[in-house]
Amino acid sequence: MSHDTPGPTATAATSQQGDALENLLHENRKFAPSADFAANAVVGAEVYAEADADRPAFWAKQARELLTWNKDFTQALDWSNPPFAKWFVGGQVNAAYNALDRHVENGLGDRVAIYFEGEPGDSRAYTYAELTEEVKKAANAFESLGVAKGDRVAVYLPMIPEAVITLLACARIGAVHSVVFGGFSSDALRSRIEDAQAKLVVTADGTYRRGKPSALKSAVDQALATDGHSVQNVVVVKRNGQDVDWHEGRDHWWADTVEAASAEHTAVGHDSEHPLFILYTSGTTGKPKGILHTTGGFLTQTAYTHKAVFDLHPETDVYWCTADVGWVTGHSYVAYAPLINGATQVMYEGTPDSPHQGRWWEIVQKYKVSILYTAPTAIRTFMKWGRDIPDKYDLSSIRVLGSVGEPINPEAWMWYRDVIGGNKAPIVDTWWQTETGAQMIAPLPGVTETKPGSAQVPLPGIAVDVVDENGASVPNGHGGFLVIREPWPAMLRGIWGDPERFKETYWSRFETMYFAGDGAKKDEDGDIWLLGRVDDVMNISGHRLSTTEIESALVSHPAVAEAAVVGAADETTGQAVVAFVILRGDAVDSGDEIVQDLRNHVGKEIGPIAKPKIVLVVPELPKTRSGKIMRRLLKDVAEGRAVGDATTLADNTVMAQIAASLKK
Ligand code: WT7
């Protein structure tokens, strides 16, 4: 069985561990929305009851309110052939028309759609009218290169406006985009191009990373070096001006094709279930899965959640999601939802420390960003750098803060609220996945009393639950598996080319329920806490502990900046807790003393059972480009094995640095 099928071997906390769990993730701090915020909020508490009364009808209402349909749908949901759902059956809609043209038609052409900030300091703004024109040109250009409705287009671009233009141009003509994150290797790119049988690749000469030019096109050349691939044309954006190899006939500069194309293009409606994109996501092992999303449901749920969860007021807000377009967050909450909702957004090409560690806060100050959406790993990095950096900037424009991608430990949550949010901006911790397409669990900022570390409540119209091994809902105060009981509009429609794997991966562990692969707990209030992937849940002497939880305890120690915990095989206890920690800049590595101190601290925070057997002080942690810690590699170190495949690391020297520091 492949390891990315979390099904039959997965286990999660059961009632026996209830007692142990009682002490965990206990949180008494709560932050109610201010009266002012609640009074001006886009949605109020009534949405929950409305959605509960008739889920499909609730979503049908959102679909009609948020989107302009070329042809109205006749049925909200067809679930006659589970797990294959159809939403807004019979409807026709065009994503690009909804994101662009209609705003221009409604007199909003002069509103800024994108403020782009390049890493070297160049900036450009696109109004809705300008962006519409660019997308029409790109649509014409792609069509002239033989791309037709249903064809796949691979996208290998940095975080530049052309990425959004490319995605919307594909959507406009009904071509299916498949973005491959620019940090992936040429091998990864080739296998994804092959799986999707892409006809066109859109790339750039390169981008900038920490002030230095970094190449992209060379990886495309490598991916296409041997024959037998499906690609006919490559469109190349000139971004950093570096030299590139050129394949006459196959390669075309963006400036010569897109910029030269006509800006007249009529958008036609596509079937609500027409494929919008494929996005590959890796399991623990095995071939990456091509997650397939379709049009009507995806647009509806991303737009609704973007409006409700971020309390979007498009006339006045400036929204900034820091995710790269190579990940699902950059699809749903950069390329689609903000534009569907007519928002003004910031897009930044580079790293947070280029040319200095205050770059993000400088951007917030410059554009008066009011809604910021980022990942806990970034927040913890800023904590490590110290609050005096953000404190130098005017962040008073911020009124909503979002978090996504991994559990946010209460310390980071409090720091985010205090230092970035000025102790007033509500934090919305949003749980979802590439597969769910849109946010599923999150507070509503004008309604929910937020709680540090918990994603809290299923969104209106979303049927999330925590269940035991047998699929029975667990009572408050207990842990189990996170499942989704009812179909939702933005749900994945399958794995590209592999319907069996789709059923097996997500729908086989529990009958009629979607199994997300995450462990979770309901606290005394019924709020949901995410405990990490069930494959990251450890079993120590028959007690289950979450890696997240111990990490959270470690990070709450004043000397610790970041921590990663793995369960390493142990003869006596089954698994033993091994912790890798990065100390804060001002903390002294006192050797044994700090190790003892940290073990005792965890013992105190969670219980003696959770005390790490080994604490290793390291200079860095292995992370993917999206900021996920690759615990698998740390597990290899902890278990004394040769380190496995590390090709997706953001910095491929990290494992060597860790090895060197452990030798010392
Ligand atoms: C996995 C999905 C959602 C876009 C980025 C990641 C974890 C995601 C949270 C959160 C705790 C979270 C889960 C999930 N995750 N958001 N707010 N709290 N865990 O998408 O790469 O498909 O990863 O990320 O484990 O299953 P992804």
XYZ file of C-alpha atoms and ligand atoms in Angstrom:
691
model
C 0.000 0.000 0.000
C 1.338 3.400 -0.833
C 2.018 5.647 2.117
C -0.005 8.509 0.833
C -3.145 6.475 1.367
C -3.745 7.426 4.958
C -6.607 4.936 5.173
C -6.343 1.564 6.857
C -3.070 1.997 8.744
C -3.828 5.429 10.090
C -4.710 5.822 13.723
C -5.633 8.796 15.808
C -6.326 9.659 19.378
C -9.139 7.644 20.913
C -11.070 8.052 24.113
C -8.366 6.237 26.111
C -6.108 9.124 25.369
C -8.840 11.531 26.313
C -7.273 12.166 29.692
C -3.895 12.913 28.204
C -5.577 15.146 25.682
C -7.403 17.031 28.385
C -4.196 18.753 29.318
C -3.263 19.460 25.750
C -4.274 22.382 23.670
C -6.189 23.819 26.531
C -6.831 27.447 25.923
C -8.696 29.934 28.050
C -7.834 33.096 26.160
C -10.607 34.249 23.858
C -10.882 37.355 21.744
C -14.317 38.587 20.788
C -14.716 40.845 17.765
C -15.039 44.515 18.700
C -18.556 45.930 18.530
C -17.429 48.145 15.704
C -15.982 45.282 13.691
C -19.066 43.123 14.240
C -21.404 45.943 13.236
C -19.619 46.447 9.918
C -18.951 42.786 9.155
C -19.889 41.414 5.736
C -21.596 38.371 7.247
C -23.252 37.824 10.606
C -24.081 34.799 12.747
C -27.292 34.098 10.842
C -25.386 32.461 7.966
C -24.847 29.257 9.959
C -28.531 28.558 10.472
C -29.337 29.541 6.934
C -26.757 27.092 5.563
C -27.816 24.319 7.949
C -31.415 24.625 6.842
C -30.547 23.675 3.259
C -26.924 23.297 2.319
C -27.224 23.061 -1.487
C -29.724 25.933 -1.496
C -27.312 28.060 0.543
C -24.542 27.433 -1.984
C -26.881 27.988 -4.918
C -27.704 31.388 -3.468
C -23.995 32.236 -3.153
C -23.336 31.005 -6.695
C -26.007 33.318 -8.093
C -24.994 36.268 -5.946
C -21.253 36.089 -6.418
C -21.024 35.029 -10.064
C -22.511 36.161 -13.330
C -23.670 33.064 -15.217
C -23.947 32.841 -18.997
C -26.608 30.235 -18.395
C -28.284 29.611 -15.057
C -28.006 26.146 -13.519
C -30.983 23.856 -12.982
C -29.773 21.846 -9.976
C -27.454 22.912 -7.129
C -25.934 19.501 -6.457
C -25.970 16.119 -8.144
C -24.625 13.537 -5.674
C -26.191 10.524 -7.335
C -22.820 8.928 -8.052
C -20.615 9.486 -5.000
C -17.798 10.354 -4.604
C -18.173 12.121 -7.960
C -20.088 15.342 -7.324
C -21.565 17.808 -9.786
C -22.346 21.311 -8.604
C -24.574 23.873 -10.322
C -25.638 21.386 -12.950
C -26.388 22.745 -16.387
C -24.939 26.168 -15.614
C -22.415 27.929 -17.812
C -19.920 30.422 -16.482
C -16.603 31.975 -17.463
C -14.028 32.462 -14.689
C -12.102 35.231 -16.467
C -15.240 37.164 -17.353
C -16.241 37.034 -13.704
C -12.794 38.047 -12.485
C -12.341 40.873 -14.993
C -14.684 41.990 -17.768
C -17.779 42.355 -15.646
C -16.017 44.673 -13.204
C -14.995 46.896 -16.093
C -18.565 46.775 -17.437
C -19.752 47.780 -13.966
C -17.623 50.919 -13.969
C -14.749 49.593 -11.859
C -12.181 49.575 -14.672
C -9.979 52.125 -12.920
C -9.793 50.219 -9.633
C -6.370 48.676 -9.050
C -6.535 44.903 -9.299
C -2.868 44.157 -8.611
C -0.072 46.145 -7.033
C 2.992 44.193 -8.032
C 6.196 44.535 -6.070
C 9.259 42.923 -7.633
C 12.078 41.671 -5.480
C 14.638 44.154 -6.860
C 12.283 47.005 -5.997
C 10.485 47.540 -9.314
C 6.742 47.945 -9.046
C 3.758 48.024 -11.396
C 0.046 48.456 -10.864
C -2.681 46.951 -13.047
C -6.176 48.339 -13.005
C -9.069 45.991 -13.738
C -9.286 47.502 -17.230
C -5.585 46.893 -17.893
C -5.618 43.374 -16.501
C -8.671 42.540 -18.610
C -6.857 43.705 -21.707
C -3.757 41.638 -20.873
C -5.823 38.520 -20.311
C -7.677 38.985 -23.592
C -4.337 39.293 -25.411
C -2.972 36.197 -23.715
C -6.148 34.279 -24.569
C -5.749 35.224 -28.225
C -2.048 34.362 -28.163
C -2.580 30.930 -26.627
C -5.345 30.180 -29.115
C -3.076 31.202 -31.986
C -0.543 28.671 -30.668
C -3.141 25.945 -31.075
C -4.427 25.727 -27.515
C -8.115 24.812 -27.503
C -10.760 24.195 -24.866
C -9.818 21.206 -22.709
C -6.100 21.289 -23.635
C -3.638 21.401 -20.747
C -1.168 24.243 -20.232
C 1.790 23.844 -17.861
C 2.770 27.011 -16.022
C 6.237 27.416 -14.536
C 6.441 31.042 -13.515
C 7.619 33.173 -10.628
C 5.287 35.354 -8.588
C 4.723 38.003 -11.269
C 1.467 39.365 -12.746
C 1.972 37.265 -15.888
C 1.246 34.221 -13.718
C -2.239 35.493 -12.902
C -2.717 36.655 -16.495
C -1.777 33.194 -17.766
C -4.144 31.375 -15.417
C -7.066 33.613 -16.276
C -6.314 33.435 -20.000
C -6.419 29.634 -19.798
C -9.674 29.736 -17.855
C -11.099 32.173 -20.381
C -10.617 29.786 -23.298
C -11.406 26.655 -21.295
C -7.816 25.362 -21.282
C -6.823 23.548 -18.101
C -3.828 25.041 -16.321
C -1.368 22.963 -14.377
C 0.965 25.161 -12.376
C 4.257 23.659 -11.296
C 5.926 25.581 -8.483
C 9.053 27.381 -9.726
C 11.099 25.777 -6.977
C 10.523 22.278 -8.327
C 13.216 20.579 -10.340
C 13.168 19.864 -14.048
C 12.425 16.198 -13.287
C 9.364 17.118 -11.282
C 8.316 19.468 -14.065
C 8.720 16.805 -16.722
C 6.706 14.197 -14.857
C 3.874 16.673 -14.307
C 3.930 17.799 -17.944
C 3.807 14.152 -18.956
C 0.994 13.185 -16.632
C -1.141 16.108 -17.789
C -0.009 15.827 -21.443
C 0.454 19.580 -21.599
C 0.539 21.172 -25.033
C 1.946 24.549 -24.030
C 4.380 25.634 -21.312
C 4.419 29.216 -20.045
C 7.595 30.174 -18.222
C 10.042 33.063 -17.669
C 13.742 33.464 -18.255
C 14.034 33.605 -14.492
C 13.270 35.520 -11.347
C 15.170 37.013 -8.414
C 16.032 35.326 -5.168
C 17.676 37.353 -2.415
C 18.890 39.943 -4.866
C 20.358 37.451 -7.323
C 18.929 36.391 -10.675
C 17.699 32.810 -10.604
C 16.905 30.768 -13.716
C 13.650 29.082 -14.711
C 13.694 28.499 -18.447
C 16.738 26.227 -18.240
C 14.655 23.782 -16.193
C 11.988 23.785 -18.899
C 14.670 23.138 -21.531
C 15.950 20.235 -19.461
C 12.470 18.845 -18.907
C 11.888 18.904 -22.657
C 15.401 17.786 -23.652
C 14.403 14.270 -24.623
C 11.742 13.576 -27.226
C 8.418 11.946 -26.609
C 6.786 14.785 -24.712
C 3.507 16.467 -25.543
C 4.696 20.097 -25.597
C 4.434 22.021 -28.860
C 5.202 25.560 -27.740
C 6.881 27.429 -24.914
C 6.026 31.054 -24.117
C 8.749 32.895 -22.208
C 8.240 36.038 -20.122
C 11.334 38.225 -19.946
C 11.746 38.927 -16.269
C 15.393 39.085 -15.248
C 17.023 39.434 -18.663
C 19.427 36.549 -18.231
C 20.703 34.577 -21.219
C 18.553 31.655 -22.287
C 18.925 28.861 -24.812
C 16.445 29.269 -27.626
C 14.601 26.576 -29.566
C 13.504 28.172 -32.809
C 9.917 27.281 -33.672
C 9.116 26.041 -30.181
C 10.000 29.064 -28.047
C 8.216 32.429 -28.221
C 8.812 35.558 -26.173
C 5.748 36.767 -24.306
C 6.368 40.230 -25.758
C 6.201 38.905 -29.336
C 3.133 36.718 -28.888
C 0.991 38.042 -26.053
C 1.812 41.735 -26.223
C 1.418 41.654 -30.002
C -1.968 39.919 -29.890
C -5.343 41.592 -30.277
C -7.045 42.884 -27.135
C -10.464 41.881 -28.450
C -11.674 38.576 -27.104
C -15.156 37.460 -26.160
C -15.510 35.113 -23.220
C -17.991 32.287 -23.683
C -19.589 30.347 -20.852
C -18.088 26.968 -19.945
C -20.002 24.188 -18.289
C -20.012 24.514 -14.504
C -18.184 21.172 -14.307
C -15.647 22.019 -16.993
C -12.100 21.349 -15.659
C -10.471 24.573 -14.467
C -7.106 23.293 -13.309
C -4.941 20.439 -12.190
C -2.555 20.967 -9.298
C -0.131 18.267 -8.267
C 0.337 17.529 -4.626
C 2.626 14.934 -3.172
C 1.708 12.160 -0.850
C 4.309 10.844 1.538
C 5.675 8.667 -1.210
C 4.642 7.718 -4.696
C 3.765 9.650 -7.762
C 2.284 13.118 -7.122
C -1.475 13.271 -7.440
C -2.971 15.610 -10.025
C -5.812 17.164 -8.045
C -8.588 18.181 -10.423
C -10.811 21.198 -9.839
C -13.733 22.344 -11.958
C -15.300 25.725 -12.550
C -18.629 26.708 -10.954
C -18.225 25.178 -7.511
C -14.617 26.231 -7.140
C -15.356 29.852 -8.017
C -18.365 29.984 -5.737
C -16.719 28.643 -2.606
C -13.432 30.502 -3.037
C -15.262 33.782 -3.603
C -17.670 33.227 -0.726
C -14.972 32.290 1.782
C -12.711 35.117 0.657
C -15.513 37.564 1.316
C -16.821 36.049 4.553
C -13.625 34.879 6.252
C -11.581 37.987 5.476
C -14.557 40.333 5.881
C -13.716 41.772 2.499
C -14.866 45.303 1.707
C -13.562 45.536 -1.857
C -14.003 49.320 -2.128
C -11.607 50.033 0.722
C -9.540 46.964 1.571
C -6.063 46.167 0.292
C -5.530 42.451 0.477
C -2.230 40.606 0.460
C -1.876 36.853 0.352
C 1.804 35.963 0.482
C 1.405 32.493 -1.043
C 3.111 31.605 -4.297
C 0.866 30.840 -7.251
C 2.571 27.432 -7.350
C 0.446 26.292 -4.406
C -3.299 26.028 -4.034
C -3.458 29.126 -1.823
C -1.992 31.108 -4.706
C -4.683 29.692 -6.988
C -7.770 30.101 -4.835
C -6.807 33.250 -2.926
C -4.553 35.141 -5.379
C -5.538 34.274 -8.942
C -9.287 33.707 -8.495
C -11.218 34.789 -5.396
C -9.854 38.329 -4.914
C -10.491 39.187 -8.560
C -13.923 37.557 -8.642
C -14.716 39.768 -5.639
C -13.304 42.909 -7.272
C -10.635 43.392 -4.617
C -7.333 45.263 -4.771
C -4.418 43.006 -3.956
C -0.668 43.117 -3.488
C 1.594 40.586 -5.153
C 5.236 40.238 -4.105
C 7.865 38.320 -6.026
C 10.556 37.692 -3.478
C 11.682 36.480 -0.105
C 10.852 38.224 3.203
C 14.493 39.056 3.938
C 15.450 40.722 0.690
C 17.035 43.186 0.759
C 16.317 43.388 4.505
C 14.214 41.618 7.135
C 11.639 44.394 7.195
C 10.638 43.992 3.548
C 7.140 42.646 4.186
C 6.332 45.378 6.677
C 7.643 47.996 4.306
C 5.182 46.625 1.712
C 2.308 46.646 4.215
C 3.115 50.266 5.042
C 3.541 51.310 1.397
C 0.219 49.884 0.163
C -1.703 50.206 3.453
C -2.466 46.505 3.430
C -5.587 45.831 5.474
C -5.925 42.046 5.121
C -2.808 39.897 5.390
C -2.904 36.132 4.735
C 0.214 34.102 5.450
C 1.595 30.910 7.003
C 2.682 30.099 10.570
C 6.182 29.244 9.401
C 6.607 32.834 8.234
C 5.239 34.166 11.500
C 7.675 32.062 13.498
C 10.531 33.252 11.308
C 9.591 36.855 12.060
C 9.428 35.994 15.758
C 12.944 34.650 15.448
C 14.109 37.891 13.841
C 12.556 39.895 16.653
C 9.716 42.363 17.021
C 11.872 45.446 16.699
C 11.871 44.893 12.912
C 8.088 45.089 12.315
C 7.852 47.705 15.072
C 9.753 50.119 12.826
C 6.864 50.258 10.330
C 3.361 51.635 10.362
C 1.142 48.559 10.332
C -1.972 50.366 11.535
C -3.822 49.679 8.261
C -4.081 45.972 9.139
C -7.557 44.918 10.269
C -7.722 41.168 9.522
C -4.961 38.562 9.759
C -5.157 35.109 8.168
C -3.140 31.967 8.770
C -2.971 28.820 6.655
C -0.977 25.696 5.928
C -0.213 24.159 9.278
C -1.405 24.420 12.827
C -0.467 27.778 14.304
C 0.892 27.340 17.802
C -0.655 29.642 20.419
C 2.645 31.513 20.965
C 2.917 32.400 17.300
C -0.780 33.283 17.230
C -0.368 35.688 20.147
C 2.736 37.232 18.623
C 0.935 37.683 15.288
C -2.004 39.323 17.015
C 0.096 41.564 19.201
C 3.020 42.590 16.990
C 1.431 42.546 13.522
C -2.231 43.060 14.361
C -1.725 45.766 16.991
C -3.787 43.698 19.417
C -6.958 44.491 17.554
C -7.087 42.686 14.207
C -8.924 39.359 14.450
C -6.918 36.314 13.377
C -8.623 33.789 11.129
C -6.848 30.439 11.149
C -8.084 28.716 8.010
C -7.933 24.942 7.598
C -8.221 23.496 4.126
C -6.232 21.496 1.574
C -5.293 21.389 -2.089
C -8.093 18.835 -2.324
C -10.769 20.972 -0.673
C -10.040 23.866 -3.062
C -11.242 26.474 -0.577
C -11.302 27.176 3.138
C -13.357 24.724 5.205
C -12.751 25.498 8.880
C -12.207 29.054 10.097
C -13.666 31.626 12.436
C -15.814 34.390 10.961
C -14.022 37.540 12.113
C -17.139 39.537 12.947
C -18.875 36.637 14.679
C -16.514 34.138 16.288
C -14.643 34.649 19.551
C -11.210 33.614 18.381
C -8.963 31.293 20.322
C -5.169 31.084 19.874
C -4.198 27.896 18.075
C -7.595 26.589 17.019
C -9.179 26.839 13.570
C -12.429 26.450 15.494
C -15.580 26.096 13.408
C -16.667 24.633 10.072
C -17.665 27.389 7.679
C -21.361 27.771 6.883
C -22.431 25.086 4.429
C -19.484 22.823 5.287
C -20.048 19.564 7.167
C -16.782 18.882 8.984
C -16.625 16.419 11.858
C -14.141 14.576 14.064
C -14.808 10.849 14.249
C -13.368 7.761 15.913
C -12.040 4.611 14.183
C -15.568 3.514 13.396
C -16.665 6.788 11.929
C -18.737 7.823 14.946
C -18.670 11.493 15.869
C -16.511 12.013 18.990
C -17.853 14.018 21.943
C -16.304 17.322 22.969
C -12.978 16.906 24.689
C -11.952 14.002 22.487
C -9.764 13.445 19.459
C -9.991 11.459 16.269
C -9.962 11.810 12.495
C -11.042 14.887 10.611
C -13.692 14.042 8.013
C -16.090 15.870 5.741
C -19.551 14.390 5.757
C -21.222 16.160 2.853
C -19.991 17.262 -0.577
C -18.867 20.878 -0.839
C -18.736 23.098 -3.944
C -14.934 23.427 -4.311
C -14.185 19.781 -3.620
C -11.723 18.019 -5.864
C -13.494 16.163 -8.636
C -10.829 13.498 -8.846
C -7.194 12.677 -9.423
C -6.238 13.372 -13.016
C -6.430 10.111 -14.926
C -6.856 7.934 -11.836
C -10.419 7.635 -10.513
C -9.542 4.521 -8.494
C -6.794 6.288 -6.586
C -9.242 9.089 -5.854
C -11.680 6.662 -4.236
C -8.993 4.752 -2.403
C -7.104 7.756 -1.043
C -9.998 9.779 0.278
C -13.166 7.693 0.405
C -12.125 4.237 1.576
C -11.231 4.810 5.241
C -14.796 5.746 6.130
C -17.848 4.897 4.146
C -19.525 7.939 2.553
C -17.154 10.410 4.224
C -14.144 12.247 2.876
C -11.083 11.490 5.001
C -8.718 14.446 5.042
C -5.702 12.649 6.525
C -5.559 14.971 9.524
C -6.003 14.213 13.173
C -8.123 16.656 15.150
C -9.671 17.258 18.508
C -12.867 18.897 19.688
C -12.280 20.935 22.826
C -14.796 21.545 25.610
C -16.505 24.224 23.546
C -16.669 21.983 20.491
C -13.986 24.018 18.741
C -11.760 22.063 16.376
C -8.001 21.859 16.881
C -5.922 20.418 14.075
C -3.302 17.996 15.328
C -1.333 17.509 12.127
C -1.403 14.731 9.579
C -2.246 11.431 11.123
C 1.010 10.131 9.786
C 2.669 12.676 12.072
C 0.840 11.478 15.126
C 3.208 9.526 17.341
C 2.596 6.565 19.512
C 4.719 6.580 22.656
C 4.203 3.585 24.912
C 0.680 3.290 23.595
C -0.041 6.964 24.186
C -0.691 9.099 21.207
C 0.941 12.463 20.955
C 0.909 15.016 18.221
C 4.183 16.308 16.883
C 2.498 19.698 16.630
C 1.698 19.767 20.253
C 5.228 19.115 21.433
C 6.538 21.618 18.929
C 4.124 24.125 20.315
C 5.352 23.446 23.838
C 8.974 23.815 22.782
C 8.324 27.066 20.970
C 6.651 28.441 24.078
C 10.058 28.245 25.810
C 11.789 31.638 25.684
C 15.008 30.164 24.255
C 13.368 28.427 21.284
C 12.719 29.989 17.892
C 11.547 26.942 15.965
C 11.067 23.279 16.661
C 10.302 20.107 14.738
C 9.420 16.848 16.396
C 9.427 13.339 14.983
C 8.502 9.972 16.363
C 11.584 7.797 15.971
C 11.398 4.024 16.255
C 12.281 2.876 19.753
C 12.665 -0.708 20.971
C 11.053 -0.130 24.309
C 8.395 2.466 23.764
C 7.443 1.876 20.134
C 8.279 5.415 19.220
C 10.304 8.024 21.043
C 10.027 11.761 20.738
C 13.019 13.358 19.068
C 13.044 17.154 18.898
C 15.087 19.366 16.636
C 15.224 22.955 17.832
C 16.588 26.239 16.602
C 17.474 28.567 19.464
C 16.582 32.242 19.380
C 19.332 34.608 18.359
C 19.883 35.836 21.901
C 19.703 32.412 23.589
C 22.897 30.694 24.658
C 23.493 27.103 23.600
C 24.525 25.799 27.004
C 24.644 22.190 25.812
C 23.249 19.687 28.316
C 21.756 22.371 30.444
C 19.445 23.770 27.761
C 18.512 20.248 26.678
C 17.430 19.320 30.204
C 15.633 22.605 30.522
C 13.659 21.994 27.330
C 12.779 18.412 28.266
C 11.474 19.612 31.603
C 9.602 22.424 29.947
C 7.740 19.998 27.684
C 7.124 17.761 30.688
C 5.608 20.708 32.432
C 3.536 21.906 29.477
C 2.106 18.568 28.383
C 3.118 15.814 30.775
C 6.129 13.587 31.393
C 5.045 11.238 28.607
C 5.702 13.950 26.076
C 9.250 14.743 27.191
C 11.522 14.367 24.206
C 13.956 11.534 24.604
C 16.460 13.486 22.581
C 16.694 17.217 21.925
C 19.046 18.258 19.169
C 20.016 21.891 18.738
C 20.390 22.598 15.019
C 21.077 25.708 12.917
C 18.198 25.184 10.449
C 15.224 22.919 9.739
C 14.538 21.212 6.410
C 11.613 22.961 4.761
C 9.918 22.796 1.429
C 9.466 25.977 -0.550
C 5.971 26.238 0.833
C 7.437 26.224 4.316
C 6.429 22.742 5.406
C 8.978 21.052 7.622
C 10.036 17.761 6.044
C 9.832 15.611 9.161
C 10.533 12.544 7.047
C 14.143 13.732 6.638
C 14.485 14.473 10.341
C 13.121 11.030 11.061
C 15.876 9.588 8.905
C 18.437 11.497 10.997
C 16.756 10.509 14.267
C 16.693 6.859 13.258
C 20.289 6.907 12.045
C 19.465 6.182 8.397
C 20.849 7.707 5.261
C 18.724 10.757 4.522
C 16.101 10.076 1.826
C 14.974 12.129 -1.142
C 15.596 15.784 -0.284
C 14.998 17.300 -3.704
C 11.996 19.375 -2.684
C 13.881 21.280 0.011
C 13.953 25.054 -0.311
C 17.615 24.999 0.704
C 19.411 21.800 -0.181
C 22.341 22.467 2.148
C 20.186 22.217 5.279
C 20.629 18.491 5.831
C 24.406 18.832 5.594
C 24.305 21.729 8.077
C 22.294 19.606 10.494
C 24.668 16.656 10.102
C 27.660 18.921 10.721
C 26.085 20.478 13.810
C 25.278 17.045 15.244
C 28.862 15.835 14.741
C 30.010 18.711 16.921
C -2.643 20.111 4.824
C -2.995 20.479 3.417
C -4.505 24.885 2.545
C -3.512 25.465 1.685
C -2.094 25.177 2.025
C -1.800 23.746 2.350
C -2.424 21.265 6.824
C -3.571 23.435 6.237
C -4.050 24.209 8.195
C -4.453 24.907 9.365
C -3.662 23.102 10.619
C -3.437 22.953 8.349
C -3.287 20.051 7.038
C -3.819 19.747 5.664
N -3.136 22.503 7.115
N -4.105 24.471 6.879
N -5.025 26.110 9.316
N -4.239 24.303 10.556
N -3.245 22.401 9.558
O -2.382 22.867 1.428
O -0.401 21.454 0.863
O -2.765 20.664 0.424
O -1.808 20.806 2.753
O -2.045 21.246 5.458
O -2.501 19.007 7.488
O -4.188 18.402 5.484
P -1.821 21.416 1.288
